Amino acid sequence: MLGTLLLAEGIWKDYLEQKPAGIKVLQAIKEAEEDFVDSSLEDRFEKLEDILDVIYKRANSIFLLMEYISKINETNKEKLKLGL
């Protein structure tokens, strides 16, 4: 997932920076990239909770990006139908 986030940021960064909603998505991606599993945790349940938290943040940021892109596609399709 980290590779997907890095790739997505590289490809979409300029486009995301153009609108406030895109900036929020970009911030979520950057936060997810910076979040790593704490290897110093010894309790297995704390470790599991930390791992699941990192996975959630990364998966959620990918979802936010995909949702943003799909909204843009819908907007562009509507503009084409209206001849704009």
PDB file of N, CA, C and O in Angstrom:
ATOM      1  N   MET A   1       0.810  -1.195   0.000  1.00  0.00           N
ATOM      2  CA  MET A   1       0.000   0.000   0.000  1.00  0.00           C
ATOM      3  C   MET A   1       0.854   1.259   0.000  1.00  0.00           C
ATOM      4  O   MET A   1       0.455   2.260  -0.586  1.00  0.00           O
ATOM      5  N   LEU A   2       1.996   1.188   0.666  1.00  0.00           N
ATOM      6  CA  LEU A   2       2.862   2.367   0.706  1.00  0.00           C
ATOM      7  C   LEU A   2       3.329   2.727  -0.698  1.00  0.00           C
ATOM      8  O   LEU A   2       3.339   3.902  -1.083  1.00  0.00           O
ATOM      9  N   GLY A   3       3.680   1.728  -1.492  1.00  0.00           N
ATOM     10  CA  GLY A   3       4.102   1.978  -2.867  1.00  0.00           C
ATOM     11  C   GLY A   3       2.999   2.629  -3.687  1.00  0.00           C
ATOM     12  O   GLY A   3       3.251   3.533  -4.487  1.00  0.00           O
ATOM     13  N   THR A   4       1.775   2.186  -3.475  1.00  0.00           N
ATOM     14  CA  THR A   4       0.633   2.773  -4.176  1.00  0.00           C
ATOM     15  C   THR A   4       0.465   4.235  -3.802  1.00  0.00           C
ATOM     16  O   THR A   4       0.204   5.088  -4.655  1.00  0.00           O
ATOM     17  N   LEU A   5       0.632   4.538  -2.512  1.00  0.00           N
ATOM     18  CA  LEU A   5       0.511   5.926  -2.058  1.00  0.00           C
ATOM     19  C   LEU A   5       1.593   6.809  -2.659  1.00  0.00           C
ATOM     20  O   LEU A   5       1.334   7.927  -3.096  1.00  0.00           O
ATOM     21  N   LEU A   6       2.817   6.308  -2.671  1.00  0.00           N
ATOM     22  CA  LEU A   6       3.928   7.083  -3.229  1.00  0.00           C
ATOM     23  C   LEU A   6       3.709   7.339  -4.715  1.00  0.00           C
ATOM     24  O   LEU A   6       3.934   8.446  -5.209  1.00  0.00           O
ATOM     25  N   LEU A   7       3.279   6.313  -5.419  1.00  0.00           N
ATOM     26  CA  LEU A   7       3.011   6.438  -6.854  1.00  0.00           C
ATOM     27  C   LEU A   7       1.854   7.410  -7.107  1.00  0.00           C
ATOM     28  O   LEU A   7       1.939   8.282  -7.976  1.00  0.00           O
ATOM     29  N   ALA A   8       0.793   7.270  -6.327  1.00  0.00           N
ATOM     30  CA  ALA A   8      -0.361   8.150  -6.494  1.00  0.00           C
ATOM     31  C   ALA A   8       0.007   9.602  -6.223  1.00  0.00           C
ATOM     32  O   ALA A   8      -0.410  10.503  -6.959  1.00  0.00           O
ATOM     33  N   GLU A   9       0.798   9.823  -5.191  1.00  0.00           N
ATOM     34  CA  GLU A   9       1.207  11.193  -4.886  1.00  0.00           C
ATOM     35  C   GLU A   9       2.035  11.772  -6.031  1.00  0.00           C
ATOM     36  O   GLU A   9       1.842  12.914  -6.432  1.00  0.00           O
ATOM     37  N   GLY A  10       2.927  10.986  -6.572  1.00  0.00           N
ATOM     38  CA  GLY A  10       3.753  11.450  -7.682  1.00  0.00           C
ATOM     39  C   GLY A  10       2.941  11.781  -8.925  1.00  0.00           C
ATOM     40  O   GLY A  10       3.189  12.776  -9.601  1.00  0.00           O
ATOM     41  N   ILE A  11       1.944  10.979  -9.208  1.00  0.00           N
ATOM     42  CA  ILE A  11       1.140  11.166 -10.410  1.00  0.00           C
ATOM     43  C   ILE A  11       0.109  12.289 -10.234  1.00  0.00           C
ATOM     44  O   ILE A  11      -0.081  13.109 -11.129  1.00  0.00           O
ATOM     45  N   TRP A  12      -0.556  12.336  -9.095  1.00  0.00           N
ATOM     46  CA  TRP A  12      -1.700  13.231  -8.906  1.00  0.00           C
ATOM     47  C   TRP A  12      -1.397  14.510  -8.139  1.00  0.00           C
ATOM     48  O   TRP A  12      -2.283  15.356  -7.986  1.00  0.00           O
ATOM     49  N   LYS A  13      -0.194  14.679  -7.646  1.00  0.00           N
ATOM     50  CA  LYS A  13       0.114  15.818  -6.767  1.00  0.00           C
ATOM     51  C   LYS A  13      -0.271  17.166  -7.375  1.00  0.00           C
ATOM     52  O   LYS A  13      -0.974  17.954  -6.740  1.00  0.00           O
ATOM     53  N   ASP A  14       0.176  17.447  -8.574  1.00  0.00           N
ATOM     54  CA  ASP A  14      -0.114  18.739  -9.203  1.00  0.00           C
ATOM     55  C   ASP A  14      -1.617  18.951  -9.363  1.00  0.00           C
ATOM     56  O   ASP A  14      -2.123  20.052  -9.152  1.00  0.00           O
ATOM     57  N   TYR A  15      -2.315  17.915  -9.727  1.00  0.00           N
ATOM     58  CA  TYR A  15      -3.761  18.018  -9.930  1.00  0.00           C
ATOM     59  C   TYR A  15      -4.487  18.218  -8.604  1.00  0.00           C
ATOM     60  O   TYR A  15      -5.419  19.021  -8.509  1.00  0.00           O
ATOM     61  N   LEU A  16      -4.059  17.488  -7.566  1.00  0.00           N
ATOM     62  CA  LEU A  16      -4.716  17.582  -6.264  1.00  0.00           C
ATOM     63  C   LEU A  16      -4.516  18.947  -5.614  1.00  0.00           C
ATOM     64  O   LEU A  16      -5.379  19.423  -4.874  1.00  0.00           O
ATOM     65  N   GLU A  17      -3.403  19.582  -5.878  1.00  0.00           N
ATOM     66  CA  GLU A  17      -3.095  20.865  -5.263  1.00  0.00           C
ATOM     67  C   GLU A  17      -3.945  22.017  -5.816  1.00  0.00           C
ATOM     68  O   GLU A  17      -3.912  23.113  -5.280  1.00  0.00           O
ATOM     69  N   GLN A  18      -4.727  21.765  -6.843  1.00  0.00           N
ATOM     70  CA  GLN A  18      -5.498  22.823  -7.489  1.00  0.00           C
ATOM     71  C   GLN A  18      -6.803  23.170  -6.770  1.00  0.00           C
ATOM     72  O   GLN A  18      -7.345  24.246  -6.979  1.00  0.00           O
ATOM     73  N   LYS A  19      -7.311  22.274  -5.928  1.00  0.00           N
ATOM     74  CA  LYS A  19      -8.587  22.516  -5.266  1.00  0.00           C
ATOM     75  C   LYS A  19      -8.488  22.134  -3.790  1.00  0.00           C
ATOM     76  O   LYS A  19      -7.737  21.230  -3.430  1.00  0.00           O
ATOM     77  N   PRO A  20      -9.266  22.801  -2.932  1.00  0.00           N
ATOM     78  CA  PRO A  20      -9.223  22.504  -1.496  1.00  0.00           C
ATOM     79  C   PRO A  20      -9.515  21.038  -1.163  1.00  0.00           C
ATOM     80  O   PRO A  20      -8.860  20.456  -0.304  1.00  0.00           O
ATOM     81  N   ALA A  21     -10.477  20.439  -1.848  1.00  0.00           N
ATOM     82  CA  ALA A  21     -10.791  19.026  -1.597  1.00  0.00           C
ATOM     83  C   ALA A  21      -9.608  18.140  -1.966  1.00  0.00           C
ATOM     84  O   ALA A  21      -9.315  17.152  -1.284  1.00  0.00           O
ATOM     85  N   GLY A  22      -8.924  18.494  -3.035  1.00  0.00           N
ATOM     86  CA  GLY A  22      -7.741  17.738  -3.448  1.00  0.00           C
ATOM     87  C   GLY A  22      -6.599  17.884  -2.460  1.00  0.00           C
ATOM     88  O   GLY A  22      -5.850  16.934  -2.215  1.00  0.00           O
ATOM     89  N   ILE A  23      -6.470  19.064  -1.873  1.00  0.00           N
ATOM     90  CA  ILE A  23      -5.420  19.289  -0.872  1.00  0.00           C
ATOM     91  C   ILE A  23      -5.661  18.417   0.352  1.00  0.00           C
ATOM     92  O   ILE A  23      -4.718  17.862   0.927  1.00  0.00           O
ATOM     93  N   LYS A  24      -6.939  18.251   0.741  1.00  0.00           N
ATOM     94  CA  LYS A  24      -7.261  17.374   1.870  1.00  0.00           C
ATOM     95  C   LYS A  24      -6.872  15.927   1.568  1.00  0.00           C
ATOM     96  O   LYS A  24      -6.352  15.221   2.423  1.00  0.00           O
ATOM     97  N   VAL A  25      -7.127  15.490   0.346  1.00  0.00           N
ATOM     98  CA  VAL A  25      -6.757  14.127  -0.060  1.00  0.00           C
ATOM     99  C   VAL A  25      -5.236  13.982  -0.029  1.00  0.00           C
ATOM    100  O   VAL A  25      -4.704  12.992   0.473  1.00  0.00           O
ATOM    101  N   LEU A  26      -4.538  14.976  -0.538  1.00  0.00           N
ATOM    102  CA  LEU A  26      -3.076  14.949  -0.553  1.00  0.00           C
ATOM    103  C   LEU A  26      -2.514  14.901   0.868  1.00  0.00           C
ATOM    104  O   LEU A  26      -1.558  14.174   1.138  1.00  0.00           O
ATOM    105  N   GLN A  27      -3.117  15.641   1.784  1.00  0.00           N
ATOM    106  CA  GLN A  27      -2.683  15.613   3.183  1.00  0.00           C
ATOM    107  C   GLN A  27      -2.894  14.236   3.798  1.00  0.00           C
ATOM    108  O   GLN A  27      -2.041  13.736   4.528  1.00  0.00           O
ATOM    109  N   ALA A  28      -4.018  13.610   3.490  1.00  0.00           N
ATOM    110  CA  ALA A  28      -4.292  12.263   3.997  1.00  0.00           C
ATOM    111  C   ALA A  28      -3.267  11.273   3.466  1.00  0.00           C
ATOM    112  O   ALA A  28      -2.788  10.395   4.194  1.00  0.00           O
ATOM    113  N   ILE A  29      -2.884  11.425   2.203  1.00  0.00           N
ATOM    114  CA  ILE A  29      -1.880  10.549   1.602  1.00  0.00           C
ATOM    115  C   ILE A  29      -0.535  10.737   2.304  1.00  0.00           C
ATOM    116  O   ILE A  29       0.132   9.766   2.666  1.00  0.00           O
ATOM    117  N   LYS A  30      -0.134  11.982   2.511  1.00  0.00           N
ATOM    118  CA  LYS A  30       1.148  12.257   3.161  1.00  0.00           C
ATOM    119  C   LYS A  30       1.178  11.727   4.588  1.00  0.00           C
ATOM    120  O   LYS A  30       2.180  11.154   5.029  1.00  0.00           O
ATOM    121  N   GLU A  31       0.082  11.895   5.335  1.00  0.00           N
ATOM    122  CA  GLU A  31       0.011  11.375   6.700  1.00  0.00           C
ATOM    123  C   GLU A  31       0.115   9.853   6.711  1.00  0.00           C
ATOM    124  O   GLU A  31       0.787   9.274   7.560  1.00  0.00           O
ATOM    125  N   ALA A  32      -0.542   9.203   5.769  1.00  0.00           N
ATOM    126  CA  ALA A  32      -0.499   7.746   5.696  1.00  0.00           C
ATOM    127  C   ALA A  32       0.892   7.253   5.321  1.00  0.00           C
ATOM    128  O   ALA A  32       1.341   6.205   5.796  1.00  0.00           O
ATOM    129  N   GLU A  33       1.599   8.012   4.481  1.00  0.00           N
ATOM    130  CA  GLU A  33       2.963   7.635   4.105  1.00  0.00           C
ATOM    131  C   GLU A  33       3.914   7.718   5.296  1.00  0.00           C
ATOM    132  O   GLU A  33       4.848   6.934   5.409  1.00  0.00           O
ATOM    133  N   GLU A  34       3.664   8.671   6.176  1.00  0.00           N
ATOM    134  CA  GLU A  34       4.557   8.909   7.305  1.00  0.00           C
ATOM    135  C   GLU A  34       4.279   7.986   8.483  1.00  0.00           C
ATOM    136  O   GLU A  34       5.062   7.919   9.419  1.00  0.00           O
ATOM    137  N   ASP A  35       3.161   7.278   8.466  1.00  0.00           N
ATOM    138  CA  ASP A  35       2.772   6.410   9.570  1.00  0.00           C
ATOM    139  C   ASP A  35       3.374   5.018   9.376  1.00  0.00           C
ATOM    140  O   ASP A  35       3.153   4.386   8.354  1.00  0.00           O
ATOM    141  N   PHE A  36       4.158   4.587  10.350  1.00  0.00           N
ATOM    142  CA  PHE A  36       4.779   3.270  10.287  1.00  0.00           C
ATOM    143  C   PHE A  36       4.449   2.482  11.542  1.00  0.00           C
ATOM    144  O   PHE A  36       4.090   3.046  12.576  1.00  0.00           O
ATOM    145  N   VAL A  37       4.605   1.183  11.480  1.00  0.00           N
ATOM    146  CA  VAL A  37       4.355   0.307  12.616  1.00  0.00           C
ATOM    147  C   VAL A  37       5.459   0.512  13.653  1.00  0.00           C
ATOM    148  O   VAL A  37       6.636   0.554  13.310  1.00  0.00           O
ATOM    149  N   ASP A  38       5.044   0.644  14.895  1.00  0.00           N
ATOM    150  CA  ASP A  38       5.992   0.820  16.003  1.00  0.00           C
ATOM    151  C   ASP A  38       6.557  -0.547  16.380  1.00  0.00           C
ATOM    152  O   ASP A  38       5.885  -1.346  17.034  1.00  0.00           O
ATOM    153  N   SER A  39       7.771  -0.816  15.988  1.00  0.00           N
ATOM    154  CA  SER A  39       8.373  -2.127  16.242  1.00  0.00           C
ATOM    155  C   SER A  39       8.813  -2.304  17.693  1.00  0.00           C
ATOM    156  O   SER A  39       9.180  -3.404  18.099  1.00  0.00           O
ATOM    157  N   SER A  40       8.766  -1.247  18.489  1.00  0.00           N
ATOM    158  CA  SER A  40       9.182  -1.367  19.888  1.00  0.00           C
ATOM    159  C   SER A  40       8.073  -1.919  20.785  1.00  0.00           C
ATOM    160  O   SER A  40       8.326  -2.263  21.942  1.00  0.00           O
ATOM    161  N   LEU A  41       6.865  -2.016  20.265  1.00  0.00           N
ATOM    162  CA  LEU A  41       5.772  -2.560  21.072  1.00  0.00           C
ATOM    163  C   LEU A  41       6.003  -4.040  21.331  1.00  0.00           C
ATOM    164  O   LEU A  41       6.348  -4.790  20.424  1.00  0.00           O
ATOM    165  N   GLU A  42       5.794  -4.458  22.580  1.00  0.00           N
ATOM    166  CA  GLU A  42       6.022  -5.856  22.928  1.00  0.00           C
ATOM    167  C   GLU A  42       4.729  -6.644  23.098  1.00  0.00           C
ATOM    168  O   GLU A  42       4.691  -7.830  22.827  1.00  0.00           O
ATOM    169  N   ASP A  43       3.681  -5.979  23.553  1.00  0.00           N
ATOM    170  CA  ASP A  43       2.396  -6.651  23.724  1.00  0.00           C
ATOM    171  C   ASP A  43       1.813  -6.952  22.347  1.00  0.00           C
ATOM    172  O   ASP A  43       1.680  -6.068  21.507  1.00  0.00           O
ATOM    173  N   ARG A  44       1.471  -8.191  22.119  1.00  0.00           N
ATOM    174  CA  ARG A  44       1.018  -8.585  20.781  1.00  0.00           C
ATOM    175  C   ARG A  44      -0.284  -7.905  20.383  1.00  0.00           C
ATOM    176  O   ARG A  44      -0.519  -7.646  19.209  1.00  0.00           O
ATOM    177  N   PHE A  45      -1.155  -7.602  21.355  1.00  0.00           N
ATOM    178  CA  PHE A  45      -2.405  -6.927  21.021  1.00  0.00           C
ATOM    179  C   PHE A  45      -2.162  -5.464  20.670  1.00  0.00           C
ATOM    180  O   PHE A  45      -2.816  -4.927  19.780  1.00  0.00           O
ATOM    181  N   GLU A  46      -1.232  -4.822  21.355  1.00  0.00           N
ATOM    182  CA  GLU A  46      -0.872  -3.451  21.004  1.00  0.00           C
ATOM    183  C   GLU A  46      -0.230  -3.408  19.621  1.00  0.00           C
ATOM    184  O   GLU A  46      -0.480  -2.502  18.830  1.00  0.00           O
ATOM    185  N   LYS A  47       0.603  -4.408  19.351  1.00  0.00           N
ATOM    186  CA  LYS A  47       1.249  -4.498  18.034  1.00  0.00           C
ATOM    187  C   LYS A  47       0.207  -4.677  16.937  1.00  0.00           C
ATOM    188  O   LYS A  47       0.257  -4.017  15.899  1.00  0.00           O
ATOM    189  N   LEU A  48      -0.730  -5.573  17.183  1.00  0.00           N
ATOM    190  CA  LEU A  48      -1.797  -5.826  16.215  1.00  0.00           C
ATOM    191  C   LEU A  48      -2.628  -4.568  15.990  1.00  0.00           C
ATOM    192  O   LEU A  48      -2.934  -4.209  14.849  1.00  0.00           O
ATOM    193  N   GLU A  49      -2.971  -3.883  17.067  1.00  0.00           N
ATOM    194  CA  GLU A  49      -3.746  -2.654  16.953  1.00  0.00           C
ATOM    195  C   GLU A  49      -2.978  -1.600  16.148  1.00  0.00           C
ATOM    196  O   GLU A  49      -3.545  -0.922  15.297  1.00  0.00           O
ATOM    197  N   ASP A  50      -1.683  -1.498  16.375  1.00  0.00           N
ATOM    198  CA  ASP A  50      -0.852  -0.539  15.647  1.00  0.00           C
ATOM    199  C   ASP A  50      -0.772  -0.894  14.166  1.00  0.00           C
ATOM    200  O   ASP A  50      -0.883  -0.026  13.299  1.00  0.00           O
ATOM    201  N   ILE A  51      -0.602  -2.169  13.867  1.00  0.00           N
ATOM    202  CA  ILE A  51      -0.537  -2.628  12.475  1.00  0.00           C
ATOM    203  C   ILE A  51      -1.859  -2.330  11.756  1.00  0.00           C
ATOM    204  O   ILE A  51      -1.869  -1.807  10.642  1.00  0.00           O
ATOM    205  N   LEU A  52      -2.959  -2.642  12.421  1.00  0.00           N
ATOM    206  CA  LEU A  52      -4.269  -2.397  11.816  1.00  0.00           C
ATOM    207  C   LEU A  52      -4.532  -0.908  11.626  1.00  0.00           C
ATOM    208  O   LEU A  52      -5.148  -0.505  10.631  1.00  0.00           O
ATOM    209  N   ASP A  53      -4.034  -0.089  12.536  1.00  0.00           N
ATOM    210  CA  ASP A  53      -4.188   1.358  12.404  1.00  0.00           C
ATOM    211  C   ASP A  53      -3.436   1.883  11.177  1.00  0.00           C
ATOM    212  O   ASP A  53      -3.954   2.689  10.424  1.00  0.00           O
ATOM    213  N   VAL A  54      -2.224   1.398  10.978  1.00  0.00           N
ATOM    214  CA  VAL A  54      -1.431   1.815   9.816  1.00  0.00           C
ATOM    215  C   VAL A  54      -2.121   1.360   8.522  1.00  0.00           C
ATOM    216  O   VAL A  54      -2.246   2.135   7.572  1.00  0.00           O
ATOM    217  N   ILE A  55      -2.583   0.124   8.507  1.00  0.00           N
ATOM    218  CA  ILE A  55      -3.279  -0.389   7.325  1.00  0.00           C
ATOM    219  C   ILE A  55      -4.527   0.436   7.048  1.00  0.00           C
ATOM    220  O   ILE A  55      -4.804   0.805   5.899  1.00  0.00           O
ATOM    221  N   TYR A  56      -5.287   0.766   8.091  1.00  0.00           N
ATOM    222  CA  TYR A  56      -6.505   1.559   7.919  1.00  0.00           C
ATOM    223  C   TYR A  56      -6.185   2.930   7.329  1.00  0.00           C
ATOM    224  O   TYR A  56      -6.846   3.374   6.391  1.00  0.00           O
ATOM    225  N   LYS A  57      -5.184   3.609   7.871  1.00  0.00           N
ATOM    226  CA  LYS A  57      -4.840   4.942   7.376  1.00  0.00           C
ATOM    227  C   LYS A  57      -4.431   4.903   5.916  1.00  0.00           C
ATOM    228  O   LYS A  57      -4.823   5.757   5.126  1.00  0.00           O
ATOM    229  N   ARG A  58      -3.645   3.910   5.547  1.00  0.00           N
ATOM    230  CA  ARG A  58      -3.205   3.813   4.151  1.00  0.00           C
ATOM    231  C   ARG A  58      -4.344   3.445   3.215  1.00  0.00           C
ATOM    232  O   ARG A  58      -4.503   4.031   2.140  1.00  0.00           O
ATOM    233  N   ALA A  59      -5.153   2.480   3.619  1.00  0.00           N
ATOM    234  CA  ALA A  59      -6.289   2.078   2.775  1.00  0.00           C
ATOM    235  C   ALA A  59      -7.296   3.220   2.649  1.00  0.00           C
ATOM    236  O   ALA A  59      -7.848   3.456   1.570  1.00  0.00           O
ATOM    237  N   ASN A  60      -7.525   3.942   3.735  1.00  0.00           N
ATOM    238  CA  ASN A  60      -8.463   5.050   3.712  1.00  0.00           C
ATOM    239  C   ASN A  60      -7.985   6.164   2.783  1.00  0.00           C
ATOM    240  O   ASN A  60      -8.785   6.743   2.045  1.00  0.00           O
ATOM    241  N   SER A  61      -6.704   6.450   2.796  1.00  0.00           N
ATOM    242  CA  SER A  61      -6.204   7.507   1.916  1.00  0.00           C
ATOM    243  C   SER A  61      -6.308   7.095   0.448  1.00  0.00           C
ATOM    244  O   SER A  61      -6.616   7.931  -0.412  1.00  0.00           O
ATOM    245  N   ILE A  62      -6.100   5.825   0.149  1.00  0.00           N
ATOM    246  CA  ILE A  62      -6.282   5.338  -1.221  1.00  0.00           C
ATOM    247  C   ILE A  62      -7.752   5.452  -1.618  1.00  0.00           C
ATOM    248  O   ILE A  62      -8.076   5.883  -2.723  1.00  0.00           O
ATOM    249  N   PHE A  63      -8.646   5.106  -0.698  1.00  0.00           N
ATOM    250  CA  PHE A  63     -10.075   5.241  -0.962  1.00  0.00           C
ATOM    251  C   PHE A  63     -10.452   6.698  -1.223  1.00  0.00           C
ATOM    252  O   PHE A  63     -11.207   6.999  -2.150  1.00  0.00           O
ATOM    253  N   LEU A  64      -9.943   7.620  -0.403  1.00  0.00           N
ATOM    254  CA  LEU A  64     -10.238   9.044  -0.596  1.00  0.00           C
ATOM    255  C   LEU A  64      -9.771   9.524  -1.966  1.00  0.00           C
ATOM    256  O   LEU A  64     -10.472  10.287  -2.642  1.00  0.00           O
ATOM    257  N   LEU A  65      -8.585   9.079  -2.382  1.00  0.00           N
ATOM    258  CA  LEU A  65      -8.080   9.459  -3.701  1.00  0.00           C
ATOM    259  C   LEU A  65      -8.979   8.924  -4.807  1.00  0.00           C
ATOM    260  O   LEU A  65      -9.346   9.650  -5.733  1.00  0.00           O
ATOM    261  N   MET A  66      -9.366   7.666  -4.712  1.00  0.00           N
ATOM    262  CA  MET A  66     -10.220   7.071  -5.737  1.00  0.00           C
ATOM    263  C   MET A  66     -11.582   7.754  -5.773  1.00  0.00           C
ATOM    264  O   MET A  66     -12.146   7.982  -6.848  1.00  0.00           O
ATOM    265  N   GLU A  67     -12.121   8.102  -4.611  1.00  0.00           N
ATOM    266  CA  GLU A  67     -13.400   8.795  -4.550  1.00  0.00           C
ATOM    267  C   GLU A  67     -13.288  10.178  -5.200  1.00  0.00           C
ATOM    268  O   GLU A  67     -14.163  10.583  -5.965  1.00  0.00           O
ATOM    269  N   TYR A  68     -12.203  10.879  -4.928  1.00  0.00           N
ATOM    270  CA  TYR A  68     -11.976  12.198  -5.516  1.00  0.00           C
ATOM    271  C   TYR A  68     -11.880  12.115  -7.037  1.00  0.00           C
ATOM    272  O   TYR A  68     -12.497  12.891  -7.756  1.00  0.00           O
ATOM    273  N   ILE A  69     -11.128  11.136  -7.510  1.00  0.00           N
ATOM    274  CA  ILE A  69     -10.967  10.953  -8.956  1.00  0.00           C
ATOM    275  C   ILE A  69     -12.304  10.611  -9.616  1.00  0.00           C
ATOM    276  O   ILE A  69     -12.624  11.125 -10.682  1.00  0.00           O
ATOM    277  N   SER A  70     -13.101   9.762  -8.975  1.00  0.00           N
ATOM    278  CA  SER A  70     -14.397   9.394  -9.572  1.00  0.00           C
ATOM    279  C   SER A  70     -15.335  10.594  -9.625  1.00  0.00           C
ATOM    280  O   SER A  70     -16.101  10.734 -10.582  1.00  0.00           O
ATOM    281  N   LYS A  71     -15.292  11.476  -8.622  1.00  0.00           N
ATOM    282  CA  LYS A  71     -16.128  12.676  -8.650  1.00  0.00           C
ATOM    283  C   LYS A  71     -15.702  13.601  -9.785  1.00  0.00           C
ATOM    284  O   LYS A  71     -16.536  14.212 -10.447  1.00  0.00           O
ATOM    285  N   ILE A  72     -14.407  13.704 -10.009  1.00  0.00           N
ATOM    286  CA  ILE A  72     -13.889  14.523 -11.107  1.00  0.00           C
ATOM    287  C   ILE A  72     -14.361  13.959 -12.441  1.00  0.00           C
ATOM    288  O   ILE A  72     -14.786  14.697 -13.325  1.00  0.00           O
ATOM    289  N   ASN A  73     -14.293  12.626 -12.579  1.00  0.00           N
ATOM    290  CA  ASN A  73     -14.753  11.992 -13.819  1.00  0.00           C
ATOM    291  C   ASN A  73     -16.231  12.268 -14.066  1.00  0.00           C
ATOM    292  O   ASN A  73     -16.633  12.541 -15.194  1.00  0.00           O
ATOM    293  N   GLU A  74     -17.047  12.182 -13.016  1.00  0.00           N
ATOM    294  CA  GLU A  74     -18.481  12.443 -13.164  1.00  0.00           C
ATOM    295  C   GLU A  74     -18.721  13.892 -13.578  1.00  0.00           C
ATOM    296  O   GLU A  74     -19.544  14.171 -14.447  1.00  0.00           O
ATOM    297  N   THR A  75     -17.998  14.822 -12.972  1.00  0.00           N
ATOM    298  CA  THR A  75     -18.128  16.236 -13.315  1.00  0.00           C
ATOM    299  C   THR A  75     -17.740  16.472 -14.769  1.00  0.00           C
ATOM    300  O   THR A  75     -18.422  17.192 -15.501  1.00  0.00           O
ATOM    301  N   ASN A  76     -16.637  15.863 -15.186  1.00  0.00           N
ATOM    302  CA  ASN A  76     -16.194  16.013 -16.579  1.00  0.00           C
ATOM    303  C   ASN A  76     -17.187  15.414 -17.571  1.00  0.00           C
ATOM    304  O   ASN A  76     -17.411  15.982 -18.646  1.00  0.00           O
ATOM    305  N   LYS A  77     -17.792  14.297 -17.217  1.00  0.00           N
ATOM    306  CA  LYS A  77     -18.800  13.673 -18.096  1.00  0.00           C
ATOM    307  C   LYS A  77     -20.013  14.589 -18.243  1.00  0.00           C
ATOM    308  O   LYS A  77     -20.553  14.744 -19.330  1.00  0.00           O
ATOM    309  N   GLU A  78     -20.426  15.205 -17.136  1.00  0.00           N
ATOM    310  CA  GLU A  78     -21.578  16.102 -17.189  1.00  0.00           C
ATOM    311  C   GLU A  78     -21.271  17.336 -18.027  1.00  0.00           C
ATOM    312  O   GLU A  78     -22.117  17.811 -18.786  1.00  0.00           O
ATOM    313  N   LYS A  79     -20.040  17.833 -17.903  1.00  0.00           N
ATOM    314  CA  LYS A  79     -19.643  19.006 -18.716  1.00  0.00           C
ATOM    315  C   LYS A  79     -19.649  18.660 -20.204  1.00  0.00           C
ATOM    316  O   LYS A  79     -20.071  19.462 -21.025  1.00  0.00           O
ATOM    317  N   LEU A  80     -19.215  17.440 -20.545  1.00  0.00           N
ATOM    318  CA  LEU A  80     -19.226  17.022 -21.942  1.00  0.00           C
ATOM    319  C   LEU A  80     -20.646  16.922 -22.483  1.00  0.00           C
ATOM    320  O   LEU A  80     -20.930  17.297 -23.617  1.00  0.00           O
ATOM    321  N   LYS A  81     -21.543  16.416 -21.637  1.00  0.00           N
ATOM    322  CA  LYS A  81     -22.951  16.301 -22.069  1.00  0.00           C
ATOM    323  C   LYS A  81     -23.562  17.674 -22.309  1.00  0.00           C
ATOM    324  O   LYS A  81     -24.396  17.852 -23.201  1.00  0.00           O
ATOM    325  N   LEU A  82     -23.149  18.657 -21.499  1.00  0.00           N
ATOM    326  CA  LEU A  82     -23.690  20.001 -21.647  1.00  0.00           C
ATOM    327  C   LEU A  82     -22.963  20.802 -22.715  1.00  0.00           C
ATOM    328  O   LEU A  82     -23.358  21.911 -23.042  1.00  0.00           O
ATOM    329  N   GLY A  83     -21.888  20.244 -23.227  1.00  0.00           N
ATOM    330  CA  GLY A  83     -21.127  20.927 -24.282  1.00  0.00           C
ATOM    331  C   GLY A  83     -20.217  22.015 -23.764  1.00  0.00           C
ATOM    332  O   GLY A  83     -19.881  22.942 -24.490  1.00  0.00           O
ATOM    333  N   LEU A  84     -19.786  21.914 -22.514  1.00  0.00           N
ATOM    334  CA  LEU A  84     -18.892  22.920 -21.932  1.00  0.00           C
ATOM    335  C   LEU A  84     -17.443  22.582 -22.139  1.00  0.00           C
ATOM    336  O   LEU A  84     -16.950  21.595 -22.215  1.00  0.00           O
TER     337      LEU A  84
END
